CSV table of C-alpha atoms and ligand atoms in Angstrom, one decimal:
chain,number,residue,atom,x,y,z
A,10,UNK,CA,-21.8,12.0,-29.8
A,11,UNK,CA,-23.0,10.3,-26.8
A,12,UNK,CA,-24.4,7.0,-27.2
A,13,UNK,CA,-27.1,5.8,-25.4
A,14,UNK,CA,-25.1,3.2,-23.1
A,15,UNK,CA,-22.2,5.8,-22.3
A,16,UNK,CA,-25.3,7.6,-20.5
A,17,UNK,CA,-25.0,7.1,-16.6
A,18,UNK,CA,-27.3,4.4,-15.2
A,19,UNK,CA,-30.3,6.4,-14.3
A,20,UNK,CA,-30.5,8.0,-17.3
A,21,UNK,CA,-31.2,4.8,-19.0
A,22,UNK,CA,-33.6,3.8,-16.7
A,23,UNK,CA,-37.2,3.1,-17.8
A,24,UNK,CA,-40.2,2.3,-15.8
A,25,UNK,CA,-40.7,-1.5,-15.3
A,26,UNK,CA,-37.7,-2.6,-17.1
A,27,UNK,CA,-35.7,-5.4,-15.0
A,28,UNK,CA,-32.5,-6.9,-15.0
A,29,UNK,CA,-33.2,-10.1,-12.8
A,30,UNK,CA,-36.2,-12.4,-11.5
A,31,UNK,CA,-36.5,-13.9,-8.2
A,32,UNK,CA,-37.7,-17.2,-7.5
A,33,UNK,CA,-41.1,-17.7,-6.1
A,34,UNK,CA,-42.3,-17.5,-2.4
A,35,UNK,CA,-42.3,-21.0,-1.1
A,36,UNK,CA,-43.8,-20.2,2.4
A,37,UNK,CA,-47.4,-18.8,2.8
A,38,UNK,CA,-48.0,-15.7,4.6
A,39,UNK,CA,-45.1,-13.3,6.3
A,40,UNK,CA,-42.5,-11.3,4.5
A,41,UNK,CA,-39.0,-10.3,5.2
A,42,UNK,CA,-39.7,-7.2,7.1
A,43,UNK,CA,-42.5,-8.8,9.5
A,44,UNK,CA,-39.8,-8.1,12.4
A,45,UNK,CA,-39.1,-4.6,11.6
A,46,UNK,CA,-41.4,-2.4,13.3
A,47,UNK,CA,-43.8,-0.3,11.8
A,48,UNK,CA,-42.4,3.4,11.8
A,49,UNK,CA,-39.1,1.7,10.8
A,50,UNK,CA,-40.5,0.4,7.6
A,51,UNK,CA,-39.9,2.1,4.4
A,52,UNK,CA,-43.2,4.0,2.7
A,53,UNK,CA,-41.9,4.6,-0.9
A,54,UNK,CA,-39.8,2.3,-3.1
A,55,UNK,CA,-36.0,3.2,-3.3
A,56,UNK,CA,-34.8,5.2,-6.1
A,57,UNK,CA,-33.1,2.5,-8.0
A,58,UNK,CA,-32.5,2.4,-12.0
A,59,UNK,CA,-34.8,0.2,-13.7
A,60,UNK,CA,-32.4,-1.5,-16.7
A,61,UNK,CA,-31.7,-4.7,-18.1
A,62,UNK,CA,-28.6,-7.0,-17.2
A,63,UNK,CA,-26.9,-5.9,-20.4
A,64,UNK,CA,-27.1,-2.3,-19.1
A,65,UNK,CA,-25.7,-3.1,-16.0
A,66,UNK,CA,-23.0,-5.0,-17.8
A,67,UNK,CA,-22.1,-2.5,-20.2
A,68,UNK,CA,-22.1,0.4,-17.4
A,69,UNK,CA,-19.7,-1.4,-15.5
A,70,UNK,CA,-17.4,-2.4,-18.6
A,71,UNK,CA,-17.2,1.2,-19.5
A,72,UNK,CA,-16.4,2.3,-16.0
A,73,UNK,CA,-13.8,0.0,-15.9
A,74,UNK,CA,-12.2,0.9,-19.0
A,75,UNK,CA,-11.9,4.8,-18.1
A,76,UNK,CA,-10.0,3.4,-14.8
A,77,UNK,CA,-6.1,2.3,-15.0
A,78,UNK,CA,-4.5,-0.3,-13.3
A,79,UNK,CA,-1.8,-2.6,-13.5
A,80,UNK,CA,-3.6,-5.2,-15.5
A,81,UNK,CA,-4.0,-2.2,-17.9
A,82,UNK,CA,-0.8,-0.7,-18.2
A,83,UNK,CA,2.8,0.2,-16.5
A,84,UNK,CA,2.6,1.8,-13.4
A,85,UNK,CA,5.7,3.2,-11.9
A,86,UNK,CA,4.0,4.5,-8.9
A,87,UNK,CA,7.1,5.0,-6.6
A,88,UNK,CA,6.5,3.5,-3.0
A,89,UNK,CA,3.8,1.6,-3.7
A,90,UNK,CA,5.4,-1.2,-5.7
A,91,UNK,CA,2.7,-2.0,-8.4
A,92,UNK,CA,4.2,-5.5,-9.3
A,93,UNK,CA,2.3,-8.0,-11.3
A,94,UNK,CA,-0.6,-9.7,-9.4
A,95,UNK,CA,-0.1,-13.5,-10.3
A,96,UNK,CA,-4.0,-15.4,-11.2
A,97,UNK,CA,-3.2,-18.1,-8.9
A,98,UNK,CA,-3.6,-16.1,-6.1
A,99,UNK,CA,-6.5,-14.9,-7.1
A,100,UNK,CA,-7.9,-18.4,-7.6
A,101,UNK,CA,-6.8,-19.6,-4.1
A,102,UNK,CA,-8.5,-16.3,-2.5
A,103,UNK,CA,-11.6,-17.3,-4.3
A,104,UNK,CA,-11.9,-21.2,-2.9
A,105,UNK,CA,-15.1,-21.6,-1.1
A,106,UNK,CA,-12.9,-23.5,1.4
A,107,UNK,CA,-11.9,-20.1,2.9
A,108,UNK,CA,-14.8,-17.8,1.3
A,109,UNK,CA,-17.6,-19.7,2.8
A,110,UNK,CA,-15.9,-19.3,6.4
A,111,UNK,CA,-17.9,-17.1,8.8
A,112,UNK,CA,-15.1,-15.3,11.0
A,113,UNK,CA,-17.1,-16.2,14.0
A,114,UNK,CA,-16.9,-19.9,13.5
A,115,UNK,CA,-15.3,-22.1,16.3
A,116,UNK,CA,-11.6,-22.5,15.7
A,117,UNK,CA,-11.8,-26.5,15.5
A,118,UNK,CA,-14.0,-25.6,12.3
A,119,UNK,CA,-11.5,-23.0,10.8
A,120,UNK,CA,-8.3,-25.1,11.1
A,121,UNK,CA,-7.2,-24.6,7.2
A,122,UNK,CA,-7.4,-20.7,7.7
A,123,UNK,CA,-5.8,-20.8,11.0
A,124,UNK,CA,-2.9,-22.6,9.5
A,125,UNK,CA,-2.4,-20.5,6.5
A,126,UNK,CA,-2.5,-17.4,9.1
A,127,UNK,CA,0.3,-19.4,11.2
A,128,UNK,CA,2.5,-20.5,8.6
A,129,UNK,CA,2.1,-17.2,6.8
A,130,UNK,CA,3.3,-15.4,10.2
A,131,UNK,CA,6.3,-18.0,10.2
A,132,UNK,CA,7.5,-17.1,6.9
A,133,UNK,CA,7.4,-13.7,7.3
A,134,UNK,CA,9.6,-13.9,10.5
A,135,UNK,CA,11.7,-16.2,8.4
A,136,UNK,CA,12.4,-13.4,5.8
A,137,UNK,CA,12.6,-10.7,8.3
A,138,UNK,CA,14.5,-12.0,11.4
A,139,UNK,CA,12.0,-11.5,13.9
A,140,UNK,CA,10.6,-14.0,16.5
A,141,UNK,CA,6.6,-13.4,15.7
A,142,UNK,CA,4.2,-11.5,13.4
A,143,UNK,CA,0.6,-10.8,13.7
A,144,UNK,CA,-1.4,-10.3,10.6
A,145,UNK,CA,-4.2,-8.4,12.1
A,146,UNK,CA,-3.6,-5.1,11.1
A,147,UNK,CA,-5.1,-3.9,7.6
A,148,UNK,CA,-2.5,-1.8,5.8
A,149,UNK,CA,0.9,-0.3,6.4
A,150,UNK,CA,-0.1,2.7,8.3
A,151,UNK,CA,-2.3,0.5,10.5
A,152,UNK,CA,0.6,-1.8,10.9
A,153,UNK,CA,2.6,1.5,12.0
A,154,UNK,CA,0.2,2.4,14.5
A,155,UNK,CA,0.2,-1.2,15.8
A,156,UNK,CA,4.1,-1.2,16.2
A,157,UNK,CA,4.0,2.2,17.8
A,158,UNK,CA,1.6,1.0,20.6
A,159,UNK,CA,3.3,-2.1,21.0
A,160,UNK,CA,6.5,0.5,21.4
A,161,UNK,CA,4.6,2.6,24.1
A,162,UNK,CA,3.3,-0.1,26.2
A,163,UNK,CA,7.0,-1.6,26.2
A,164,UNK,CA,7.8,1.5,28.0
A,165,UNK,CA,4.9,2.0,30.1
A,166,UNK,CA,4.9,-1.7,31.2
A,167,UNK,CA,8.5,-1.1,32.3
A,168,UNK,CA,7.0,2.0,34.4
A,169,UNK,CA,9.1,4.4,31.8
A,170,UNK,CA,6.6,6.9,31.4
A,171,UNK,CA,8.8,9.9,30.3
A,172,UNK,CA,9.3,8.4,26.7
A,173,UNK,CA,6.8,10.0,24.5
A,174,UNK,CA,8.4,10.8,21.6
A,175,UNK,CA,9.5,9.2,18.1
A,176,UNK,CA,12.1,10.2,16.0
A,177,UNK,CA,11.3,10.1,12.2
A,178,UNK,CA,13.5,11.3,9.6
A,179,UNK,CA,12.5,14.3,7.2
A,180,UNK,CA,12.5,11.6,4.1
A,181,UNK,CA,10.0,9.4,5.9
A,182,UNK,CA,6.4,8.6,4.0
A,183,UNK,CA,3.7,11.2,5.2
A,184,UNK,CA,2.1,7.9,7.5
A,185,UNK,CA,4.9,7.8,9.8
A,186,UNK,CA,4.3,11.2,11.6
A,187,UNK,CA,0.7,10.6,11.1
A,188,UNK,CA,0.9,7.3,12.9
A,189,UNK,CA,3.2,8.3,15.7
A,190,UNK,CA,0.5,11.4,16.4
A,191,UNK,CA,-2.4,9.1,16.1
A,192,UNK,CA,-0.7,7.0,19.0
A,193,UNK,CA,-0.1,10.4,21.0
A,194,UNK,CA,3.6,10.4,20.3
A,195,UNK,CA,5.3,13.5,19.7
A,196,UNK,CA,7.4,13.7,16.7
A,197,UNK,CA,11.0,14.6,16.4
A,198,UNK,CA,12.6,14.8,13.1
A,199,UNK,CA,16.2,13.9,11.9
A,200,UNK,CA,17.6,15.5,8.8
A,201,UNK,CA,19.4,13.4,6.1
A,202,UNK,CA,22.8,14.1,4.3
A,203,UNK,CA,23.3,15.1,1.3
A,204,UNK,CA,23.4,11.5,0.3
A,205,UNK,CA,20.1,11.0,1.5
A,206,UNK,CA,20.7,8.9,4.3
A,207,UNK,CA,19.8,9.5,8.2
A,208,UNK,CA,22.4,12.0,9.7
A,209,UNK,CA,24.0,10.2,12.4
A,210,UNK,CA,25.4,13.7,13.7
A,211,UNK,CA,22.1,15.3,13.7
A,212,UNK,CA,20.8,12.1,15.5
A,213,UNK,CA,22.8,12.0,18.3
A,214,UNK,CA,21.5,15.4,20.4
A,215,UNK,CA,18.3,14.3,20.1
A,216,UNK,CA,18.7,11.2,21.9
A,217,UNK,CA,17.8,11.5,25.7
A,218,UNK,CA,15.3,9.5,27.8
A,219,UNK,CA,11.9,11.0,26.3
A,220,UNK,CA,12.7,9.1,23.1
A,221,UNK,CA,10.4,6.0,23.1
A,222,UNK,CA,12.2,5.1,19.9
A,223,UNK,CA,12.7,6.0,16.0
A,224,UNK,CA,11.1,5.1,12.7
A,225,UNK,CA,13.2,4.2,10.0
A,226,UNK,CA,12.3,3.0,6.2
A,227,UNK,CA,15.1,1.0,4.7
A,228,UNK,CA,15.9,1.1,1.9
A,229,UNK,CA,14.2,5.0,2.3
A,230,UNK,CA,12.0,6.7,0.4
A,231,UNK,CA,14.4,8.0,-2.0
A,232,UNK,CA,15.5,4.4,-2.7
A,233,UNK,CA,18.8,4.6,-0.6
A,234,UNK,CA,20.2,1.9,1.3
A,235,UNK,CA,20.5,3.4,5.1
A,236,UNK,CA,24.3,2.3,5.5
A,237,UNK,CA,24.3,3.9,9.4
A,238,UNK,CA,22.0,1.2,11.0
A,239,UNK,CA,24.3,-0.8,12.8
A,240,UNK,CA,25.3,2.9,14.4
A,241,UNK,CA,22.1,4.4,14.3
A,242,UNK,CA,20.8,1.1,16.3
A,243,UNK,CA,23.6,1.2,19.1
A,244,UNK,CA,23.0,4.9,19.7
A,245,UNK,CA,18.9,4.2,20.0
A,246,UNK,CA,19.1,1.5,22.1
A,247,UNK,CA,22.2,2.9,24.2
A,248,UNK,CA,19.5,6.0,25.2
A,249,UNK,CA,16.8,2.9,26.1
A,250,UNK,CA,14.9,3.7,22.6
A,251,UNK,CA,13.6,1.3,20.6
A,252,UNK,CA,13.8,0.6,16.3
A,253,UNK,CA,11.0,0.4,14.2
A,254,UNK,CA,11.5,-0.7,10.7
A,255,UNK,CA,9.0,0.5,8.2
A,256,UNK,CA,8.9,-2.3,6.0
A,257,UNK,CA,6.7,-1.0,2.8
A,258,UNK,CA,10.0,-0.9,0.7
A,259,UNK,CA,11.0,-4.9,1.5
A,260,UNK,CA,10.9,-5.2,-1.9
A,261,UNK,CA,14.3,-4.2,-2.9
A,262,UNK,CA,15.7,-6.4,0.0
A,263,UNK,CA,13.6,-9.2,0.4
A,264,UNK,CA,15.6,-12.6,1.2
A,265,UNK,CA,18.9,-10.6,1.1
A,266,UNK,CA,18.9,-8.9,4.2
A,267,UNK,CA,16.9,-8.7,7.4
A,268,UNK,CA,15.8,-5.9,9.6
A,269,UNK,CA,16.1,-8.4,12.7
A,270,UNK,CA,19.6,-8.8,12.0
A,271,UNK,CA,19.9,-4.7,11.5
A,272,UNK,CA,19.1,-4.4,15.0
A,273,UNK,CA,15.4,-3.6,14.6
A,274,UNK,CA,12.6,-4.4,17.1
A,275,UNK,CA,9.6,-3.9,15.7
A,276,UNK,CA,8.4,-3.7,11.9
A,277,UNK,CA,5.4,-3.6,9.4
A,278,UNK,CA,5.5,-5.4,6.2
A,279,UNK,CA,2.8,-4.2,3.5
A,280,UNK,CA,1.2,-7.6,1.8
A,281,UNK,CA,0.0,-5.4,-0.8
A,282,UNK,CA,3.0,-4.0,-2.1
A,283,UNK,CA,6.1,-6.8,-1.5
A,284,UNK,CA,3.7,-10.0,-1.4
A,285,UNK,CA,2.1,-9.5,-4.7
A,286,UNK,CA,-1.6,-8.4,-3.9
A,287,UNK,CA,-4.0,-6.1,-5.6
A,288,UNK,CA,-4.4,-2.6,-4.2
A,289,UNK,CA,-4.7,1.1,-5.0
A,290,UNK,CA,-7.3,3.5,-4.5
A,291,UNK,CA,-6.9,2.8,-0.8
A,292,UNK,CA,-7.1,-1.0,-0.5
A,293,UNK,CA,-7.8,-3.9,0.4
A,294,UNK,CA,-4.3,-4.3,2.2
A,295,UNK,CA,-2.9,-6.2,5.3
A,296,UNK,CA,0.0,-4.8,7.3
A,297,UNK,CA,1.4,-7.8,9.3
A,298,UNK,CA,3.6,-6.5,12.1
A,299,UNK,CA,6.8,-8.5,13.6
A,300,UNK,CA,8.7,-8.0,17.1
A,301,UNK,CA,11.9,-9.5,18.1
A,302,UNK,CA,12.2,-11.9,20.7
A,303,UNK,CA,10.8,-10.7,24.2
A,304,UNK,CA,8.5,-8.2,22.7
A,305,UNK,CA,5.7,-11.2,21.6
A,306,UNK,CA,3.2,-10.9,24.7
A,307,UNK,CA,2.8,-6.9,23.4
A,308,UNK,CA,1.5,-8.3,19.9
A,309,UNK,CA,-2.4,-7.6,19.2
A,310,UNK,CA,-4.9,-10.2,20.3
A,311,UNK,CA,-6.1,-12.6,19.4
A,312,UNK,CA,-3.0,-14.4,18.8
A,313,UNK,CA,-2.7,-17.4,16.5
A,314,UNK,CA,-1.1,-20.2,18.6
A,315,UNK,CA,-0.4,-24.2,17.6
A,316,UNK,CA,-0.4,-26.4,20.1
A,317,UNK,CA,1.7,-29.7,20.5
A,318,UNK,CA,-0.8,-31.8,18.6
A,319,UNK,CA,-0.5,-29.2,15.7
A,320,UNK,CA,-3.9,-27.9,16.3
A,321,UNK,CA,-4.4,-24.0,16.1
A,322,UNK,CA,-6.2,-21.8,18.7
A,323,UNK,CA,-6.5,-18.4,19.5
A,324,UNK,CA,-5.1,-16.9,22.4
A,325,UNK,CA,-5.4,-13.4,24.1
A,326,UNK,CA,-2.4,-11.9,26.2
A,327,UNK,CA,-3.4,-9.6,29.3
A,328,UNK,CA,-0.4,-7.6,28.2
A,329,UNK,CA,-0.9,-7.4,24.6
A,330,UNK,CA,-1.1,-3.7,23.2
A,331,UNK,CA,-4.7,-4.2,22.7
A,332,UNK,CA,-6.9,-4.8,20.0
A,333,UNK,CA,-6.3,-3.6,16.6
A,334,UNK,CA,-8.7,-5.4,14.5
A,335,UNK,CA,-12.2,-7.0,14.6
A,336,UNK,CA,-11.1,-10.3,13.1
A,337,UNK,CA,-7.6,-12.0,11.8
A,338,UNK,CA,-7.2,-9.4,9.4
A,339,UNK,CA,-8.0,-9.0,5.5
A,340,UNK,CA,-8.0,-12.7,5.1
A,341,UNK,CA,-8.3,-12.4,1.4
A,342,UNK,CA,-4.7,-10.7,0.8
A,343,UNK,CA,-3.2,-12.9,3.7
A,344,UNK,CA,-4.3,-16.1,1.2
A,345,UNK,CA,-3.1,-14.4,-1.8
A,346,UNK,CA,0.4,-13.7,-0.1
A,347,UNK,CA,0.9,-17.0,1.0
A,348,UNK,CA,0.1,-18.1,-2.2
A,349,UNK,CA,2.8,-15.9,-3.8
A,350,UNK,CA,5.8,-16.7,-1.7
A,351,UNK,CA,4.6,-20.8,-1.9
A,352,UNK,CA,4.8,-20.1,-5.7
A,353,UNK,CA,8.0,-18.8,-5.4
A,354,UNK,CA,9.6,-20.9,-3.3
A,355,UNK,CA,12.7,-19.9,-0.8
A,356,UNK,CA,15.2,-19.5,-4.0
A,357,UNK,CA,13.0,-17.5,-6.2
A,358,UNK,CA,12.0,-15.1,-3.4
A,359,UNK,CA,15.4,-14.0,-3.3
A,360,UNK,CA,15.8,-13.0,-7.1
A,361,UNK,CA,12.8,-10.5,-6.2
A,362,UNK,CA,15.1,-7.7,-4.7
A,363,UNK,CA,17.8,-7.9,-7.1
A,364,UNK,CA,15.6,-7.7,-10.3
A,365,UNK,CA,13.5,-4.8,-8.9
A,366,UNK,CA,16.9,-3.0,-8.1
A,367,UNK,CA,18.2,-3.9,-11.5
A,368,UNK,CA,15.3,-2.6,-13.2
A,369,UNK,CA,15.2,0.7,-11.5
A,370,UNK,CA,18.9,1.3,-12.2
A,371,UNK,CA,18.0,1.2,-15.5
A,372,UNK,CA,15.5,3.5,-15.7
A,373,UNK,CA,17.5,5.8,-13.7
A,374,UNK,CA,20.6,5.6,-15.9
A,375,UNK,CA,18.6,5.9,-19.2
A,376,UNK,CA,17.0,9.0,-18.3
A,377,UNK,CA,19.4,11.3,-16.1
A,378,UNK,CA,20.7,13.4,-19.0
A,379,UNK,CA,16.8,14.6,-19.8
A,380,UNK,CA,16.1,14.5,-15.9
A,381,UNK,CA,17.7,16.0,-12.7
A,382,UNK,CA,18.7,13.4,-10.6
A,383,UNK,CA,19.9,14.9,-7.1
A,384,UNK,CA,21.6,11.7,-5.7
A,385,UNK,CA,23.9,10.1,-7.9
A,386,UNK,CA,24.8,6.5,-7.3
A,387,UNK,CA,23.3,2.7,-7.3
A,388,UNK,CA,19.7,2.9,-5.9
A,389,UNK,CA,17.8,0.2,-4.7
A,390,UNK,CA,14.3,-0.6,-6.1
A,391,UNK,CA,13.1,3.2,-6.5
A,392,UNK,CA,14.8,6.7,-7.0
A,393,UNK,CA,14.0,10.2,-7.5
A,394,UNK,CA,14.5,12.6,-10.2
A,395,UNK,CA,14.0,16.8,-8.9
A,396,UNK,CA,12.2,17.9,-12.4
A,397,UNK,CA,13.5,18.1,-15.8
A,398,UNK,CA,17.2,18.7,-16.2
A,399,UNK,CA,16.1,21.8,-18.4
A,400,UNK,CA,14.1,23.9,-16.0
A,401,UNK,CA,14.0,27.1,-18.6
A,402,UNK,CA,11.0,25.8,-20.4
A,403,UNK,CA,8.7,26.5,-17.1
A,404,UNK,CA,7.2,22.7,-17.6
A,405,UNK,CA,6.8,20.7,-13.9
A,406,UNK,CA,6.8,17.8,-12.6
A,407,UNK,CA,2.7,18.0,-12.7
A,408,UNK,CA,2.9,18.7,-16.3
A,409,UNK,CA,5.1,15.7,-16.9
A,410,UNK,CA,2.8,13.2,-15.0
A,411,UNK,CA,-0.2,14.3,-17.0
A,412,UNK,CA,1.4,14.3,-20.3
A,413,UNK,CA,2.3,10.6,-19.2
A,414,UNK,CA,-1.6,9.4,-19.3
A,415,UNK,CA,-1.7,10.6,-22.8
A,416,UNK,CA,1.0,8.3,-23.6
A,417,UNK,CA,-0.7,5.4,-21.7
A,418,UNK,CA,1.3,5.3,-18.6
A,419,UNK,CA,0.0,5.6,-15.0
A,420,UNK,CA,2.0,8.8,-13.7
A,421,UNK,CA,5.2,8.2,-11.3
A,422,UNK,CA,5.0,9.5,-7.4
A,423,UNK,CA,5.3,13.1,-7.7
A,424,UNK,CA,6.1,15.9,-5.3
A,425,UNK,CA,7.2,13.0,-2.6
A,426,UNK,CA,9.4,12.7,-1.0
A,427,UNK,CA,9.4,16.5,0.1
A,428,UNK,CA,13.0,16.8,0.1
A,429,UNK,CA,13.1,18.3,-3.5
A,430,UNK,CA,10.7,20.9,-5.2
A,431,UNK,CA,9.8,18.5,-7.9
A,432,UNK,CA,10.2,15.1,-6.9
A,433,UNK,CA,9.4,12.4,-9.6
A,434,UNK,CA,9.4,9.0,-8.1
A,435,UNK,CA,10.0,6.2,-10.1
A,436,UNK,CA,9.2,2.4,-8.9
A,437,UNK,CA,9.3,-0.1,-12.1
A,438,UNK,CA,9.1,-3.1,-10.2
A,439,UNK,CA,10.7,-6.6,-10.8
A,440,UNK,CA,7.8,-7.8,-12.9
A,441,UNK,CA,8.2,-5.8,-16.1
A,442,UNK,CA,10.3,-6.7,-18.9
A,443,UNK,CA,13.1,-4.8,-20.8
A,444,UNK,CA,11.0,-4.3,-23.8
A,445,UNK,CA,8.3,-2.5,-21.2
A,446,UNK,CA,11.0,-0.4,-19.7
A,447,UNK,CA,12.7,0.5,-22.9
A,448,UNK,CA,9.1,1.9,-24.2
A,449,UNK,CA,8.8,3.9,-20.9
A,450,UNK,CA,11.9,5.5,-21.3
A,451,UNK,CA,11.6,6.6,-24.9
A,452,UNK,CA,8.4,8.3,-23.8
A,453,UNK,CA,9.8,9.9,-21.1
A,454,UNK,CA,12.4,11.3,-23.6
A,455,UNK,CA,10.0,12.2,-25.9
A,456,UNK,CA,7.9,14.2,-23.0
A,457,UNK,CA,11.4,16.0,-22.2
A,458,UNK,CA,11.6,16.9,-25.7
A,459,UNK,CA,8.2,18.2,-25.7
A,460,UNK,CA,8.9,20.3,-22.9
A,461,UNK,CA,11.1,22.3,-25.0
A,462,UNK,CA,10.0,21.9,-28.4
A,463,UNK,CA,6.3,22.5,-27.5
A,464,UNK,CA,5.8,23.3,-23.8
A,465,UNK,CA,2.1,24.2,-24.1
A,466,UNK,CA,1.3,20.5,-25.1
A,467,UNK,CA,2.8,19.2,-21.9
A,468,UNK,CA,1.6,22.0,-19.7
A,469,UNK,CA,-2.1,21.3,-21.1
A,470,UNK,CA,-1.8,17.5,-20.9
A,471,UNK,CA,-3.6,15.4,-20.5
A,472,UNK,CA,-5.5,15.5,-23.8
A,473,UNK,CA,-6.8,11.8,-24.3
A,474,UNK,CA,-8.0,10.7,-20.9
A,475,UNK,CA,-12.1,10.8,-20.1
A,476,UNK,CA,-11.4,13.9,-17.7
A,477,UNK,CA,-8.8,16.5,-18.4
A,478,UNK,CA,-7.0,18.2,-15.1
A,479,UNK,CA,-9.1,18.5,-12.2
A,480,UNK,CA,-9.4,20.4,-8.9
A,481,UNK,CA,-7.4,17.5,-7.1
A,482,UNK,CA,-7.9,19.3,-3.8
A,483,UNK,CA,-11.9,19.7,-4.3
A,484,UNK,CA,-12.0,16.3,-5.6
A,485,UNK,CA,-10.6,14.3,-3.0
A,486,UNK,CA,-12.2,17.1,0.0
A,487,UNK,CA,-15.6,17.1,-1.4
A,488,UNK,CA,-16.0,14.2,-3.9
A,489,UNK,CA,-19.2,13.6,-5.6
A,490,UNK,CA,-20.0,10.0,-5.2
A,491,UNK,CA,-23.8,9.3,-5.9
A,492,UNK,CA,-25.9,10.1,-9.0
A,493,UNK,CA,-27.7,12.7,-6.9
A,494,UNK,CA,-24.6,14.7,-6.1
A,495,UNK,CA,-23.7,14.6,-9.4
A,496,UNK,CA,-26.8,16.0,-10.9
A,497,UNK,CA,-27.5,18.8,-8.3
B,515,PLP,C1,3.1,2.8,1.3
B,515,PLP,C2,3.7,3.3,2.5
B,515,PLP,C3,3.2,3.1,3.7
B,515,PLP,C4,2.0,3.2,3.9
B,515,PLP,O1,1.1,1.9,4.0
B,515,PLP,P1,-0.3,1.6,3.7
B,515,PLP,O2,-0.6,0.2,3.3
B,515,PLP,O3,-0.6,2.8,2.1
B,515,PLP,O4,-1.2,2.4,4.7
B,515,PLP,C5,4.1,3.7,4.9
B,515,PLP,N1,5.5,3.7,4.2
B,515,PLP,C6,5.9,3.6,3.3
B,515,PLP,C7,7.2,4.0,2.9
B,515,PLP,C8,5.2,3.2,2.0
B,515,PLP,O5,5.6,3.0,1.1
């Protein structure tokens, strides 16, 4: 039965029903739209639902109940670091001292916000071993593009115009080649070895004077630490290229080892992954980019600087790779990440990686009988199964992901990385308790058993969600986002 308040908000609409009242007009004559030319004024009232405040509250509360987030349950979405977002972060980000600032305010009136920006950039430089950071890019992929723009400018400003190719491992996140293409660079793929790390022998013949640099992720998307970096760094630098570090997986090594010390020249960090700010469904995020000493002037404008009196100001460098955002990044996310770092403190930041690694290995070792583990050994913060160990049932990775929804879990990342046909990528993060992990392990084992004893129930899952299996391609390509589209 459909309850009245389960209906769509437009279907609840009753003419004349209101959920608000505005204060009486306090000035005589005139109206809000006086300055708007006659031909641009609306002739009829907009189509809006006429409902009470209570209807609106129920509408949004019911919608939120159909959603799933880290606040709802376990969210082992590999590569996304869905860790807990401490509530103190929200409190600080919502502080009126920051939220009431206008982005175009003179810098003298926004010293506090600039100080937060400056201090966070300095902390990121410290944990990554690089010289300087910009917080302006809005996401990881945006950071990649910014970093590659810096890489290109570095070569162009030296008059080295031939370097138009960038090397990307076959295990890379899809945004790596995409960012390189948006930046106008050609992509050259380097293969992985059977152990899942970059194949140095495959890399060597690719290196020549057309190579702008290499993009690497460490630990890589298989959750494996790249052990050949000193050699790769030597080879790429010798050929005149730069090393770019995709820092999306920094959670695994935070405070333990630093990309700058490994020889990387440029990197991005996903504040919304490693530094506990809420994300999902496309945003919001922030993708700070750091560079080694000697490349600072290439960072995007404006750059936040501090003078000898401790005052903060904005500087635009002529040689900069350009502008990448309207203002100074997603400030609410910067505020949350800064709070997170200060809350943990220098010592506790070093515990993040080891606990994330411990949790991932615990889940991996507990499940590797039921699920096929293509690369054995200790992983970092995440790992990849290649489907069920017993493939005879015909139950696929998609079926397993859908069945997990019935048990109240978010699905792991599936069919990525592309190195295996049935990839299931699991990242438990450090903030989950052993009890939660044990329950998840039990459910994963149960699903594996169902696949043998009752494969139909897995193949036809989910059974208990608000919507069943969607045509995901059509849903993504032609989403129906308005009431009118939905109804006709
Ligand atoms: C998440 C991720 C990205 C992209 O970051 P966004 O913030 O989603 O744009 C890039 N590389 C890796 C390895 C990632 O996990």
